[in-house]
PDB file of C-alpha atoms and ligand atoms in Angstrom:
ATOM      1  CA  UNK A 234     -62.853 144.230  28.795  1.00  0.00           C
ATOM      2  CA  UNK A 235     -62.223 140.553  29.338  1.00  0.00           C
ATOM      3  CA  UNK A 236     -65.348 138.451  29.305  1.00  0.00           C
ATOM      4  CA  UNK A 237     -65.700 134.744  29.374  1.00  0.00           C
ATOM      5  CA  UNK A 238     -68.908 132.812  29.012  1.00  0.00           C
ATOM      6  CA  UNK A 239     -68.349 130.198  31.617  1.00  0.00           C
ATOM      7  CA  UNK A 240     -69.120 131.774  34.972  1.00  0.00           C
ATOM      8  CA  UNK A 241     -69.903 135.034  33.292  1.00  0.00           C
ATOM      9  CA  UNK A 242     -70.775 135.117  29.634  1.00  0.00           C
ATOM     10  CA  UNK A 243     -72.902 137.156  27.323  1.00  0.00           C
ATOM     11  CA  UNK A 244     -74.182 136.552  23.843  1.00  0.00           C
ATOM     12  CA  UNK A 245     -75.461 138.573  20.917  1.00  0.00           C
ATOM     13  CA  UNK A 246     -75.233 139.497  17.209  1.00  0.00           C
ATOM     14  CA  UNK A 247     -77.731 140.096  14.482  1.00  0.00           C
ATOM     15  CA  UNK A 248     -78.324 139.596  10.823  1.00  0.00           C
ATOM     16  CA  UNK A 249     -81.987 139.642  10.038  1.00  0.00           C
ATOM     17  CA  UNK A 250     -83.250 137.469   7.240  1.00  0.00           C
ATOM     18  CA  UNK A 251     -86.691 136.766   5.834  1.00  0.00           C
ATOM     19  CA  UNK A 252     -88.529 133.800   7.232  1.00  0.00           C
ATOM     20  CA  UNK A 253     -89.028 130.851   4.962  1.00  0.00           C
ATOM     21  CA  UNK A 254     -92.031 128.633   5.342  1.00  0.00           C
ATOM     22  CA  UNK A 255     -91.087 125.059   6.096  1.00  0.00           C
ATOM     23  CA  UNK A 256     -93.300 122.341   7.490  1.00  0.00           C
ATOM     24  CA  UNK A 257     -90.425 120.511   9.121  1.00  0.00           C
ATOM     25  CA  UNK A 258     -88.816 123.237  11.156  1.00  0.00           C
ATOM     26  CA  UNK A 259     -86.928 121.929  14.175  1.00  0.00           C
ATOM     27  CA  UNK A 260     -85.604 124.166  16.920  1.00  0.00           C
ATOM     28  CA  UNK A 261     -83.052 123.107  19.505  1.00  0.00           C
ATOM     29  CA  UNK A 262     -83.379 125.271  22.635  1.00  0.00           C
ATOM     30  CA  UNK A 263     -81.040 123.178  24.830  1.00  0.00           C
ATOM     31  CA  UNK A 264     -83.452 123.276  27.762  1.00  0.00           C
ATOM     32  CA  UNK A 265     -82.869 120.186  29.870  1.00  0.00           C
ATOM     33  CA  UNK A 266     -79.199 119.794  28.978  1.00  0.00           C
ATOM     34  CA  UNK A 267     -77.038 119.710  32.103  1.00  0.00           C
ATOM     35  CA  UNK A 268     -74.721 122.510  33.167  1.00  0.00           C
ATOM     36  CA  UNK A 269     -71.409 122.056  31.310  1.00  0.00           C
ATOM     37  CA  UNK A 270     -72.630 118.663  30.108  1.00  0.00           C
ATOM     38  CA  UNK A 271     -71.513 117.406  26.694  1.00  0.00           C
ATOM     39  CA  UNK A 272     -74.754 117.521  24.689  1.00  0.00           C
ATOM     40  CA  UNK A 273     -73.805 114.339  22.802  1.00  0.00           C
ATOM     41  CA  UNK A 274     -76.996 112.377  22.015  1.00  0.00           C
ATOM     42  CA  UNK A 275     -79.436 114.462  24.073  1.00  0.00           C
ATOM     43  CA  UNK A 276     -81.386 115.099  20.818  1.00  0.00           C
ATOM     44  CA  UNK A 277     -80.558 111.728  19.307  1.00  0.00           C
ATOM     45  CA  UNK A 278     -82.448 109.223  21.414  1.00  0.00           C
ATOM     46  CA  UNK A 279     -79.676 109.069  23.992  1.00  0.00           C
ATOM     47  CA  UNK A 280     -78.379 111.352  26.692  1.00  0.00           C
ATOM     48  CA  UNK A 281     -75.962 114.143  27.428  1.00  0.00           C
ATOM     49  CA  UNK A 282     -72.873 113.364  29.515  1.00  0.00           C
ATOM     50  CA  UNK A 283     -74.919 113.805  32.683  1.00  0.00           C
ATOM     51  CA  UNK A 284     -77.697 111.410  31.678  1.00  0.00           C
ATOM     52  CA  UNK A 285     -80.322 113.943  30.601  1.00  0.00           C
ATOM     53  CA  UNK A 286     -82.375 113.268  27.470  1.00  0.00           C
ATOM     54  CA  UNK A 287     -84.518 115.401  25.197  1.00  0.00           C
ATOM     55  CA  UNK A 288     -86.660 114.949  22.115  1.00  0.00           C
ATOM     56  CA  UNK A 289     -85.152 112.523  19.604  1.00  0.00           C
ATOM     57  CA  UNK A 290     -84.648 114.658  16.485  1.00  0.00           C
ATOM     58  CA  UNK A 291     -81.856 112.476  15.161  1.00  0.00           C
ATOM     59  CA  UNK A 292     -79.387 115.272  15.897  1.00  0.00           C
ATOM     60  CA  UNK A 293     -76.064 114.467  17.560  1.00  0.00           C
ATOM     61  CA  UNK A 294     -73.264 116.685  18.844  1.00  0.00           C
ATOM     62  CA  UNK A 295     -69.513 116.329  19.051  1.00  0.00           C
ATOM     63  CA  UNK A 296     -68.074 116.043  22.534  1.00  0.00           C
ATOM     64  CA  UNK A 297     -66.920 119.685  22.594  1.00  0.00           C
ATOM     65  CA  UNK A 298     -70.492 120.978  22.366  1.00  0.00           C
ATOM     66  CA  UNK A 299     -71.602 121.765  25.906  1.00  0.00           C
ATOM     67  CA  UNK A 300     -74.743 122.993  27.547  1.00  0.00           C
ATOM     68  CA  UNK A 301     -74.466 125.806  30.044  1.00  0.00           C
ATOM     69  CA  UNK A 302     -77.055 127.130  32.451  1.00  0.00           C
ATOM     70  CA  UNK A 303     -77.357 130.785  33.413  1.00  0.00           C
ATOM     71  CA  UNK A 304     -75.572 131.495  36.699  1.00  0.00           C
ATOM     72  CA  UNK A 305     -78.767 133.231  37.832  1.00  0.00           C
ATOM     73  CA  UNK A 306     -80.505 129.862  37.517  1.00  0.00           C
ATOM     74  CA  UNK A 307     -77.861 127.909  39.384  1.00  0.00           C
ATOM     75  CA  UNK A 308     -75.488 127.228  36.489  1.00  0.00           C
ATOM     76  CA  UNK A 309     -72.047 128.570  35.712  1.00  0.00           C
ATOM     77  CA  UNK A 310     -72.440 130.792  32.662  1.00  0.00           C
ATOM     78  CA  UNK A 311     -72.573 134.570  32.680  1.00  0.00           C
ATOM     79  CA  UNK A 312     -75.248 135.328  30.127  1.00  0.00           C
ATOM     80  CA  UNK A 313     -78.565 137.120  30.238  1.00  0.00           C
ATOM     81  CA  UNK A 314     -81.680 137.576  28.100  1.00  0.00           C
ATOM     82  CA  UNK A 315     -81.213 134.216  26.409  1.00  0.00           C
ATOM     83  CA  UNK A 316     -83.907 133.468  23.790  1.00  0.00           C
ATOM     84  CA  UNK A 317     -85.082 130.454  25.794  1.00  0.00           C
ATOM     85  CA  UNK A 318     -84.175 130.336  29.466  1.00  0.00           C
ATOM     86  CA  UNK A 319     -82.023 129.120  31.073  1.00  0.00           C
ATOM     87  CA  UNK A 320     -79.716 126.954  28.956  1.00  0.00           C
ATOM     88  CA  UNK A 321     -77.528 127.629  25.916  1.00  0.00           C
ATOM     89  CA  UNK A 322     -74.830 125.825  23.938  1.00  0.00           C
ATOM     90  CA  UNK A 323     -71.155 126.795  24.141  1.00  0.00           C
ATOM     91  CA  UNK A 324     -67.716 125.208  23.972  1.00  0.00           C
ATOM     92  CA  UNK A 325     -64.519 125.338  25.990  1.00  0.00           C
ATOM     93  CA  UNK A 326     -62.293 123.730  23.350  1.00  0.00           C
ATOM     94  CA  UNK A 327     -62.515 123.012  19.647  1.00  0.00           C
ATOM     95  CA  UNK A 328     -65.967 123.992  18.405  1.00  0.00           C
ATOM     96  CA  UNK A 329     -69.537 122.799  18.680  1.00  0.00           C
ATOM     97  CA  UNK A 330     -70.200 120.295  15.909  1.00  0.00           C
ATOM     98  CA  UNK A 331     -73.759 119.263  15.119  1.00  0.00           C
ATOM     99  CA  UNK A 332     -74.606 116.338  12.835  1.00  0.00           C
ATOM    100  CA  UNK A 333     -78.045 115.584  11.413  1.00  0.00           C
ATOM    101  CA  UNK A 334     -78.081 112.355   9.443  1.00  0.00           C
ATOM    102  CA  UNK A 335     -81.465 113.006   7.845  1.00  0.00           C
ATOM    103  CA  UNK A 336     -80.179 116.286   6.480  1.00  0.00           C
ATOM    104  CA  UNK A 337     -81.990 119.559   5.979  1.00  0.00           C
ATOM    105  CA  UNK A 338     -82.359 122.031   3.163  1.00  0.00           C
ATOM    106  CA  UNK A 339     -83.165 125.715   2.666  1.00  0.00           C
ATOM    107  CA  UNK A 340     -81.124 127.117   5.503  1.00  0.00           C
ATOM    108  CA  UNK A 341     -80.819 127.415   9.249  1.00  0.00           C
ATOM    109  CA  UNK A 342     -80.727 130.087  11.880  1.00  0.00           C
ATOM    110  CA  UNK A 343     -79.824 130.623  15.501  1.00  0.00           C
ATOM    111  CA  UNK A 344     -79.275 133.214  18.180  1.00  0.00           C
ATOM    112  CA  UNK A 345     -75.786 133.958  19.423  1.00  0.00           C
ATOM    113  CA  UNK A 346     -73.954 136.127  21.912  1.00  0.00           C
ATOM    114  CA  UNK A 347     -70.217 136.580  21.736  1.00  0.00           C
ATOM    115  CA  UNK A 348     -67.382 138.717  23.043  1.00  0.00           C
ATOM    116  CA  UNK A 349     -65.185 137.557  20.154  1.00  0.00           C
ATOM    117  CA  UNK A 350     -65.714 136.848  16.479  1.00  0.00           C
ATOM    118  CA  UNK A 351     -67.782 133.822  15.535  1.00  0.00           C
ATOM    119  CA  UNK A 352     -67.681 131.563  12.484  1.00  0.00           C
ATOM    120  CA  UNK A 353     -70.309 129.033  11.446  1.00  0.00           C
ATOM    121  CA  UNK A 354     -69.853 126.586   8.563  1.00  0.00           C
ATOM    122  CA  UNK A 355     -72.294 124.093   7.099  1.00  0.00           C
ATOM    123  CA  UNK A 356     -71.324 120.865   5.323  1.00  0.00           C
ATOM    124  CA  UNK A 357     -73.058 118.311   3.138  1.00  0.00           C
ATOM    125  CA  UNK A 358     -71.773 115.331   5.148  1.00  0.00           C
ATOM    126  CA  UNK A 359     -71.966 114.437   8.826  1.00  0.00           C
ATOM    127  CA  UNK A 360     -69.083 115.424  11.120  1.00  0.00           C
ATOM    128  CA  UNK A 361     -67.931 118.214   8.814  1.00  0.00           C
ATOM    129  CA  UNK A 362     -67.321 115.947   5.838  1.00  0.00           C
ATOM    130  CA  UNK A 363     -68.406 116.436   2.233  1.00  0.00           C
ATOM    131  CA  UNK A 364     -68.734 119.859   0.646  1.00  0.00           C
ATOM    132  CA  UNK A 365     -68.717 123.199   2.410  1.00  0.00           C
ATOM    133  CA  UNK A 366     -72.166 124.556   1.561  1.00  0.00           C
ATOM    134  CA  UNK A 367     -71.846 127.918   3.219  1.00  0.00           C
ATOM    135  CA  UNK A 368     -70.192 130.049   5.895  1.00  0.00           C
ATOM    136  CA  UNK A 369     -71.117 132.927   8.154  1.00  0.00           C
ATOM    137  CA  UNK A 370     -68.759 135.192  10.047  1.00  0.00           C
ATOM    138  CA  UNK A 371     -70.304 137.204  12.847  1.00  0.00           C
ATOM    139  CA  UNK A 372     -68.909 140.046  14.912  1.00  0.00           C
ATOM    140  CA  UNK A 373     -68.855 140.163  18.683  1.00  0.00           C
ATOM    141  CA  UNK A 374     -72.078 141.551  20.084  1.00  0.00           C
ATOM    142  CA  UNK A 375     -72.210 140.461  23.716  1.00  0.00           C
ATOM    143  CA  UNK A 376     -72.759 143.868  25.260  1.00  0.00           C
ATOM    144  CA  UNK A 377     -74.506 145.682  22.427  1.00  0.00           C
ATOM    145  CA  UNK A 378     -77.799 147.549  22.862  1.00  0.00           C
ATOM    146  CA  UNK A 379     -76.819 148.826  26.313  1.00  0.00           C
ATOM    147  CA  UNK A 380     -78.330 145.651  27.678  1.00  0.00           C
ATOM    148  CA  UNK A 381     -78.148 144.420  31.231  1.00  0.00           C
ATOM    149  CA  UNK A 382     -78.085 141.141  33.095  1.00  0.00           C
ATOM    150  CA  UNK A 383     -81.078 139.190  34.371  1.00  0.00           C
ATOM    151  CA  UNK A 384     -79.875 140.231  37.003  1.00  0.00           C
ATOM    152  CA  UNK A 385     -76.314 139.214  36.099  1.00  0.00           C
ATOM    153  CA  UNK A 386     -74.550 138.200  32.903  1.00  0.00           C
ATOM    154  CA  UNK A 387     -72.274 140.304  30.745  1.00  0.00           C
ATOM    155  CA  UNK A 388     -73.227 138.298  27.664  1.00  0.00           C
ATOM    156  CA  UNK A 389     -76.579 140.016  27.539  1.00  0.00           C
ATOM    157  CA  UNK A 390     -77.220 140.758  23.864  1.00  0.00           C
ATOM    158  CA  UNK A 391     -78.404 138.076  21.427  1.00  0.00           C
ATOM    159  CA  UNK A 392     -78.651 138.478  17.691  1.00  0.00           C
ATOM    160  CA  UNK A 393     -79.777 136.248  14.859  1.00  0.00           C
ATOM    161  CA  UNK A 394     -77.337 134.479  12.610  1.00  0.00           C
ATOM    162  CA  UNK A 395     -78.723 132.775   9.521  1.00  0.00           C
ATOM    163  CA  UNK A 396     -77.559 131.112   6.349  1.00  0.00           C
ATOM    164  CA  UNK A 397     -79.326 129.942   3.217  1.00  0.00           C
ATOM    165  CA  UNK A 398     -77.720 127.318   1.023  1.00  0.00           C
ATOM    166  CA  UNK A 399     -78.383 124.997  -1.893  1.00  0.00           C
ATOM    167  CA  UNK A 400     -78.386 121.246  -1.413  1.00  0.00           C
ATOM    168  CA  UNK A 401     -78.739 119.065   1.649  1.00  0.00           C
ATOM    169  CA  UNK A 402     -76.754 119.821   4.805  1.00  0.00           C
ATOM    170  CA  UNK A 403     -75.840 117.194   7.394  1.00  0.00           C
ATOM    171  CA  UNK A 404     -73.485 118.979   9.758  1.00  0.00           C
ATOM    172  CA  UNK A 405     -72.737 122.425  11.137  1.00  0.00           C
ATOM    173  CA  UNK A 406     -69.585 123.724  12.793  1.00  0.00           C
ATOM    174  CA  UNK A 407     -70.371 126.417  15.363  1.00  0.00           C
ATOM    175  CA  UNK A 408     -66.948 127.937  15.965  1.00  0.00           C
ATOM    176  CA  UNK A 409     -65.157 130.985  17.232  1.00  0.00           C
ATOM    177  CA  UNK A 410     -63.308 131.746  20.449  1.00  0.00           C
ATOM    178  CA  UNK A 411     -63.803 129.046  23.063  1.00  0.00           C
ATOM    179  CA  UNK A 412     -65.682 130.258  26.126  1.00  0.00           C
ATOM    180  CA  UNK A 413     -66.574 133.549  24.444  1.00  0.00           C
ATOM    181  CA  UNK A 414     -69.622 132.579  22.423  1.00  0.00           C
ATOM    182  CA  UNK A 415     -73.006 131.069  23.206  1.00  0.00           C
ATOM    183  CA  UNK A 416     -75.717 129.773  20.875  1.00  0.00           C
ATOM    184  CA  UNK A 417     -79.408 129.149  21.431  1.00  0.00           C
ATOM    185  CA  UNK A 418     -82.545 128.225  19.469  1.00  0.00           C
ATOM    186  CA  UNK A 419     -80.784 126.565  16.560  1.00  0.00           C
ATOM    187  CA  UNK A 420     -83.485 126.213  13.912  1.00  0.00           C
ATOM    188  CA  UNK A 421     -83.310 124.004  10.832  1.00  0.00           C
ATOM    189  CA  UNK A 422     -85.268 124.657   7.692  1.00  0.00           C
ATOM    190  CA  UNK A 423     -85.773 128.341   8.384  1.00  0.00           C
ATOM    191  CA  UNK A 424     -83.578 131.399   8.284  1.00  0.00           C
ATOM    192  CA  UNK A 425     -85.554 132.873  11.167  1.00  0.00           C
ATOM    193  CA  UNK A 426     -85.366 131.304  14.644  1.00  0.00           C
ATOM    194  CA  UNK A 427     -88.762 130.605  16.143  1.00  0.00           C
ATOM    195  CA  UNK A 428     -88.601 132.996  19.046  1.00  0.00           C
ATOM    196  CA  UNK A 429     -88.342 136.677  19.707  1.00  0.00           C
ATOM    197  CA  UNK A 430     -85.236 138.436  20.917  1.00  0.00           C
ATOM    198  CA  UNK A 431     -85.651 140.569  24.052  1.00  0.00           C
ATOM    199  CA  UNK A 432     -86.935 144.041  23.446  1.00  0.00           C
ATOM    200  CA  UNK A 433     -84.000 146.460  23.227  1.00  0.00           C
ATOM    201  CA  UNK A 434     -86.108 149.167  24.879  1.00  0.00           C
ATOM    202  CA  UNK A 435     -86.702 147.084  28.003  1.00  0.00           C
ATOM    203  CA  UNK A 436     -83.029 146.190  28.127  1.00  0.00           C
ATOM    204  CA  UNK A 437     -82.011 149.817  27.910  1.00  0.00           C
ATOM    205  CA  UNK A 438     -84.029 150.587  31.005  1.00  0.00           C
ATOM    206  CA  UNK A 439     -81.936 148.113  32.937  1.00  0.00           C
ATOM    207  CA  UNK A 440     -78.636 149.229  31.492  1.00  0.00           C
ATOM    208  CA  UNK A 441     -77.705 151.727  34.179  1.00  0.00           C
ATOM    209  CA  UNK A 442     -77.956 149.089  36.836  1.00  0.00           C
ATOM    210  CA  UNK A 443     -75.676 146.817  34.900  1.00  0.00           C
ATOM    211  CA  UNK A 444     -72.733 149.106  34.428  1.00  0.00           C
ATOM    212  CA  UNK A 445     -71.236 147.910  37.670  1.00  0.00           C
ATOM    213  CA  UNK A 446     -71.351 144.344  36.470  1.00  0.00           C
ATOM    214  CA  UNK A 447     -69.627 145.158  33.214  1.00  0.00           C
ATOM    215  CA  UNK A 448     -66.278 145.506  34.875  1.00  0.00           C
ATOM    216  CA  UNK A 449     -66.600 142.176  36.562  1.00  0.00           C
ATOM    217  CA  UNK A 450     -64.257 139.577  35.180  1.00  0.00           C
ATOM    218  CA  UNK A 451     -65.184 136.052  34.559  1.00  0.00           C
ATOM    219  CA  UNK A 452     -63.011 133.063  34.799  1.00  0.00           C
ATOM    220  CA  UNK A 453     -63.584 129.671  33.330  1.00  0.00           C
ATOM    221  CA  UNK A 454     -64.693 127.040  35.772  1.00  0.00           C
TER     222      UNK A 454
HETATM  223 CA1   CA B  35     -78.137 135.720  33.832  1.00  0.00          CA
HETATM  224 CA1   CA B  36     -81.368 134.214  32.080  1.00  0.00          CA
HETATM  225 CA1   CA B  37     -82.230 127.907  25.653  1.00  0.00          CA
END
């Protein structure tokens, strides 16, 4: 089955980890980022490539990190059941690079959905410089749990990815197959994202109605 996130994408994968208390937890939900806009300085006191701005957390993104809005909400990405509707992060080339000058410790977590393997690496310096502090490899999970769209979106399953590390991290490389992976609710300072994944039981109820959509092929915009 060929799935692509842009136009029709799904997300999901899970590795549960214990929550760690941290007074300075920051979560990036990407709400407000434009459809297929480069996130850029949306969370850094500036704007994305379409002029939208969010809370200034001092977090910047490389130009390959894009926002994408659910096609059911007027955007161009084929996902469903996203942790926070209706916008996620993805990339069409390279990888999504996040830099946080202030740095963070303990660990971080996020939700992802992917039809291909995913790799996430964290570094001690900004822009993937310094030491590699840790890595996570995640398996494709986009259509797990017999999930269905909302009402459309083959990338319908989201799981938690998390990583604990020693030291101070200042950048993260969210990589994998371009246009086959989406990320949402990136959370610093905690190995548990601050929102709940959709209930698998409610998704299963919708699954039969989604089978027809599963064969639908998506093409990049
Ligand atoms: Ca959808
Ligand atoms: Ca949705
Ligand atoms: Ca979101």
